[in-house]
Amino acid sequence: MRKVDAAASKLRSEASAVIDRGITESNQNDIWCGLQVYYNLGELKPAVEGLVGKCKAAGAKSVTVALDMKAISMAGGGGGPGGVQRSGTPQLGGSKRAADALWERMRQCMEELHRAVTAAWQLQTVLTKKRVPFTQMLFLEEVWQVSHDL
């Protein structure tokens, strides 16, 4: 049983790597091949949920990091005396450095959000276009067949 579990684990890691490469390179065939491996293992729905969750987490993290007011005020030079008000919230003031720091963080956030949304879109495109070879069902139908929660 150990050999079977080890082989399944290796297949999962290779399928994940192929999907990640496909998303990075915008190669739908690689994404489809990785999803096909998960389908053959009977783990298509959890794999898709994991990929969607990864995209959501990346987007949420980028927004959280971009809007971290304490880090923005430190980057903008507001970390000295009077940099934090009584309530504990940082004071940005009208300094150009603070505004530049905020806009730089927003630029990075938008780039990361673009990557996350593009990854989700590529996954959705493959799920709606590619079919399971034996049943000719769309991958999306196969995922929804178990549950309509997505």
CSV table of C-alpha atoms in Angstrom, one decimal:
chain,number,residue,atom,x,y,z
A,1,MET,CA,0.0,0.0,0.0
A,2,ARG,CA,2.9,2.4,0.7
A,3,LYS,CA,4.0,2.2,-2.9
A,4,VAL,CA,0.5,3.0,-4.2
A,5,ASP,CA,0.2,5.9,-1.8
A,6,ALA,CA,3.7,7.2,-2.8
A,7,ALA,CA,2.8,6.9,-6.5
A,8,ALA,CA,-0.5,8.8,-6.0
A,9,SER,CA,1.3,11.5,-4.0
A,10,LYS,CA,3.9,11.8,-6.8
A,11,LEU,CA,1.1,12.0,-9.4
A,12,ARG,CA,-0.6,14.8,-7.4
A,13,SER,CA,2.5,16.8,-7.0
A,14,GLU,CA,3.4,16.5,-10.7
A,15,ALA,CA,-0.2,17.3,-11.7
A,16,SER,CA,-0.1,20.4,-9.5
A,17,ALA,CA,3.2,21.5,-11.1
A,18,VAL,CA,1.8,21.0,-14.6
A,19,ILE,CA,-1.3,23.1,-13.7
A,20,ASP,CA,0.8,25.8,-12.2
A,21,ARG,CA,3.1,25.8,-15.2
A,22,GLY,CA,0.0,25.9,-17.5
A,23,ILE,CA,-1.4,28.9,-15.6
A,24,THR,CA,1.9,30.7,-15.6
A,25,GLU,CA,2.5,30.1,-19.3
A,26,SER,CA,-1.2,30.5,-20.3
A,27,ASN,CA,-1.2,27.0,-21.7
A,28,GLN,CA,-4.6,25.4,-21.6
A,29,ASN,CA,-3.4,22.0,-22.6
A,30,ASP,CA,-1.1,21.8,-19.5
A,31,ILE,CA,-4.0,22.8,-17.3
A,32,TRP,CA,-6.2,20.2,-18.9
A,33,CYS,CA,-3.5,17.5,-18.5
A,34,GLY,CA,-3.2,18.3,-14.8
A,35,LEU,CA,-6.9,18.3,-14.3
A,36,GLN,CA,-7.2,15.0,-16.2
A,37,VAL,CA,-4.8,13.4,-13.7
A,38,TYR,CA,-6.9,14.6,-10.8
A,39,TYR,CA,-10.0,13.3,-12.6
A,40,ASN,CA,-8.4,9.9,-12.9
A,41,LEU,CA,-7.5,9.9,-9.2
A,42,GLY,CA,-11.2,10.8,-8.4
A,43,GLU,CA,-10.1,14.1,-6.9
A,44,LEU,CA,-11.2,16.6,-9.6
A,45,LYS,CA,-13.6,18.6,-7.4
A,46,PRO,CA,-11.2,19.0,-4.4
A,47,ALA,CA,-8.4,20.0,-6.8
A,48,VAL,CA,-10.6,22.6,-8.5
A,49,GLU,CA,-11.7,24.0,-5.1
A,50,GLY,CA,-8.1,24.1,-4.0
A,51,LEU,CA,-7.1,26.1,-7.1
A,52,VAL,CA,-10.0,28.5,-6.8
A,53,GLY,CA,-9.2,28.9,-3.1
A,54,LYS,CA,-5.6,29.6,-3.9
A,55,CYS,CA,-6.7,32.4,-6.3
A,56,LYS,CA,-9.0,33.9,-3.7
A,57,ALA,CA,-6.4,33.8,-1.0
A,58,ALA,CA,-3.8,35.4,-3.3
A,59,GLY,CA,-6.2,38.2,-4.1
A,60,ALA,CA,-7.2,38.8,-0.5
A,61,LYS,CA,-3.6,38.8,0.7
A,62,SER,CA,-2.6,41.3,-1.9
A,63,VAL,CA,-5.3,43.7,-0.9
A,64,THR,CA,-4.5,43.2,2.8
A,65,VAL,CA,-0.8,44.0,2.2
A,66,ALA,CA,-1.5,46.9,0.0
A,67,LEU,CA,-3.8,48.6,2.5
A,68,ASP,CA,-1.7,48.0,5.6
A,69,MET,CA,-1.7,51.5,7.0
A,70,LYS,CA,1.1,51.0,9.4
A,71,ALA,CA,3.4,49.8,6.7
A,72,ILE,CA,2.3,52.6,4.4
A,73,SER,CA,3.0,55.2,7.1
A,74,MET,CA,6.4,53.7,7.8
A,75,ALA,CA,7.3,53.7,4.1
A,76,GLY,CA,6.0,57.3,3.8
A,77,GLY,CA,8.2,58.5,6.6
A,78,GLY,CA,5.5,58.8,9.2
A,79,GLY,CA,7.2,56.5,11.7
A,80,GLY,CA,8.7,59.2,13.8
A,81,PRO,CA,7.2,61.2,16.6
A,82,GLY,CA,3.6,61.9,16.0
A,83,GLY,CA,3.4,59.2,13.4
A,84,VAL,CA,0.6,57.3,15.2
A,85,GLN,CA,-2.4,59.0,16.7
A,86,ARG,CA,-3.9,58.2,20.0
A,87,SER,CA,-6.3,55.7,18.6
A,88,GLY,CA,-3.4,53.6,17.3
A,89,THR,CA,-4.1,54.4,13.6
A,90,PRO,CA,-1.2,55.8,11.6
A,91,GLN,CA,-1.4,59.3,10.4
A,92,LEU,CA,-0.5,59.7,6.7
A,93,GLY,CA,-0.9,63.5,6.5
A,94,GLY,CA,-0.4,65.1,3.1
A,95,SER,CA,3.2,64.1,2.5
A,96,LYS,CA,4.2,63.2,-1.1
A,97,ARG,CA,6.2,60.2,0.1
A,98,ALA,CA,3.2,58.7,1.8
A,99,ALA,CA,1.1,59.2,-1.3
A,100,ASP,CA,3.8,57.7,-3.4
A,101,ALA,CA,4.1,54.7,-1.1
A,102,LEU,CA,0.3,54.2,-1.2
A,103,TRP,CA,0.2,54.3,-5.0
A,104,GLU,CA,3.2,51.9,-5.3
A,105,ARG,CA,1.4,49.5,-3.0
A,106,MET,CA,-1.8,49.8,-5.0
A,107,ARG,CA,0.2,49.2,-8.3
A,108,GLN,CA,1.6,46.0,-6.8
A,109,CYS,CA,-1.8,45.0,-5.5
A,110,MET,CA,-3.4,45.4,-8.9
A,111,GLU,CA,-0.7,43.3,-10.6
A,112,GLU,CA,-1.2,40.5,-8.1
A,113,LEU,CA,-5.0,40.7,-8.4
A,114,HIS,CA,-4.6,40.6,-12.2
A,115,ARG,CA,-2.5,37.4,-11.9
A,116,ALA,CA,-5.1,35.8,-9.5
A,117,VAL,CA,-8.1,36.7,-11.7
A,118,THR,CA,-6.3,35.6,-14.8
A,119,ALA,CA,-5.5,32.2,-13.2
A,120,ALA,CA,-9.1,31.7,-12.2
A,121,TRP,CA,-10.2,32.7,-15.7
A,122,GLN,CA,-7.9,30.3,-17.3
A,123,LEU,CA,-9.1,27.5,-15.0
A,124,GLN,CA,-12.7,28.4,-15.8
A,125,THR,CA,-12.0,28.4,-19.5
A,126,VAL,CA,-10.4,24.9,-19.4
A,127,LEU,CA,-13.3,23.6,-17.2
A,128,THR,CA,-15.9,24.9,-19.7
A,129,LYS,CA,-14.1,23.8,-22.9
A,130,LYS,CA,-12.3,20.5,-22.2
A,131,ARG,CA,-14.1,17.2,-21.9
A,132,VAL,CA,-13.5,14.0,-20.1
A,133,PRO,CA,-12.3,11.6,-22.9
A,134,PHE,CA,-14.5,8.6,-22.0
A,135,THR,CA,-17.8,10.3,-21.1
A,136,GLN,CA,-17.4,13.5,-23.2
A,137,MET,CA,-18.8,15.4,-20.2
A,138,LEU,CA,-17.3,18.9,-19.7
A,139,PHE,CA,-14.9,19.0,-16.7
A,140,LEU,CA,-17.2,21.7,-15.3
A,141,GLU,CA,-20.2,19.4,-15.4
A,142,GLU,CA,-18.1,16.7,-13.7
A,143,VAL,CA,-17.3,19.2,-10.9
A,144,TRP,CA,-20.9,20.3,-10.6
A,145,GLN,CA,-22.2,16.8,-10.7
A,146,VAL,CA,-21.0,16.1,-7.2
A,147,SER,CA,-22.3,19.5,-5.8
A,148,HIS,CA,-23.5,22.8,-7.1
A,149,ASP,CA,-21.6,24.8,-4.4
A,150,LEU,CA,-19.0,26.3,-6.9
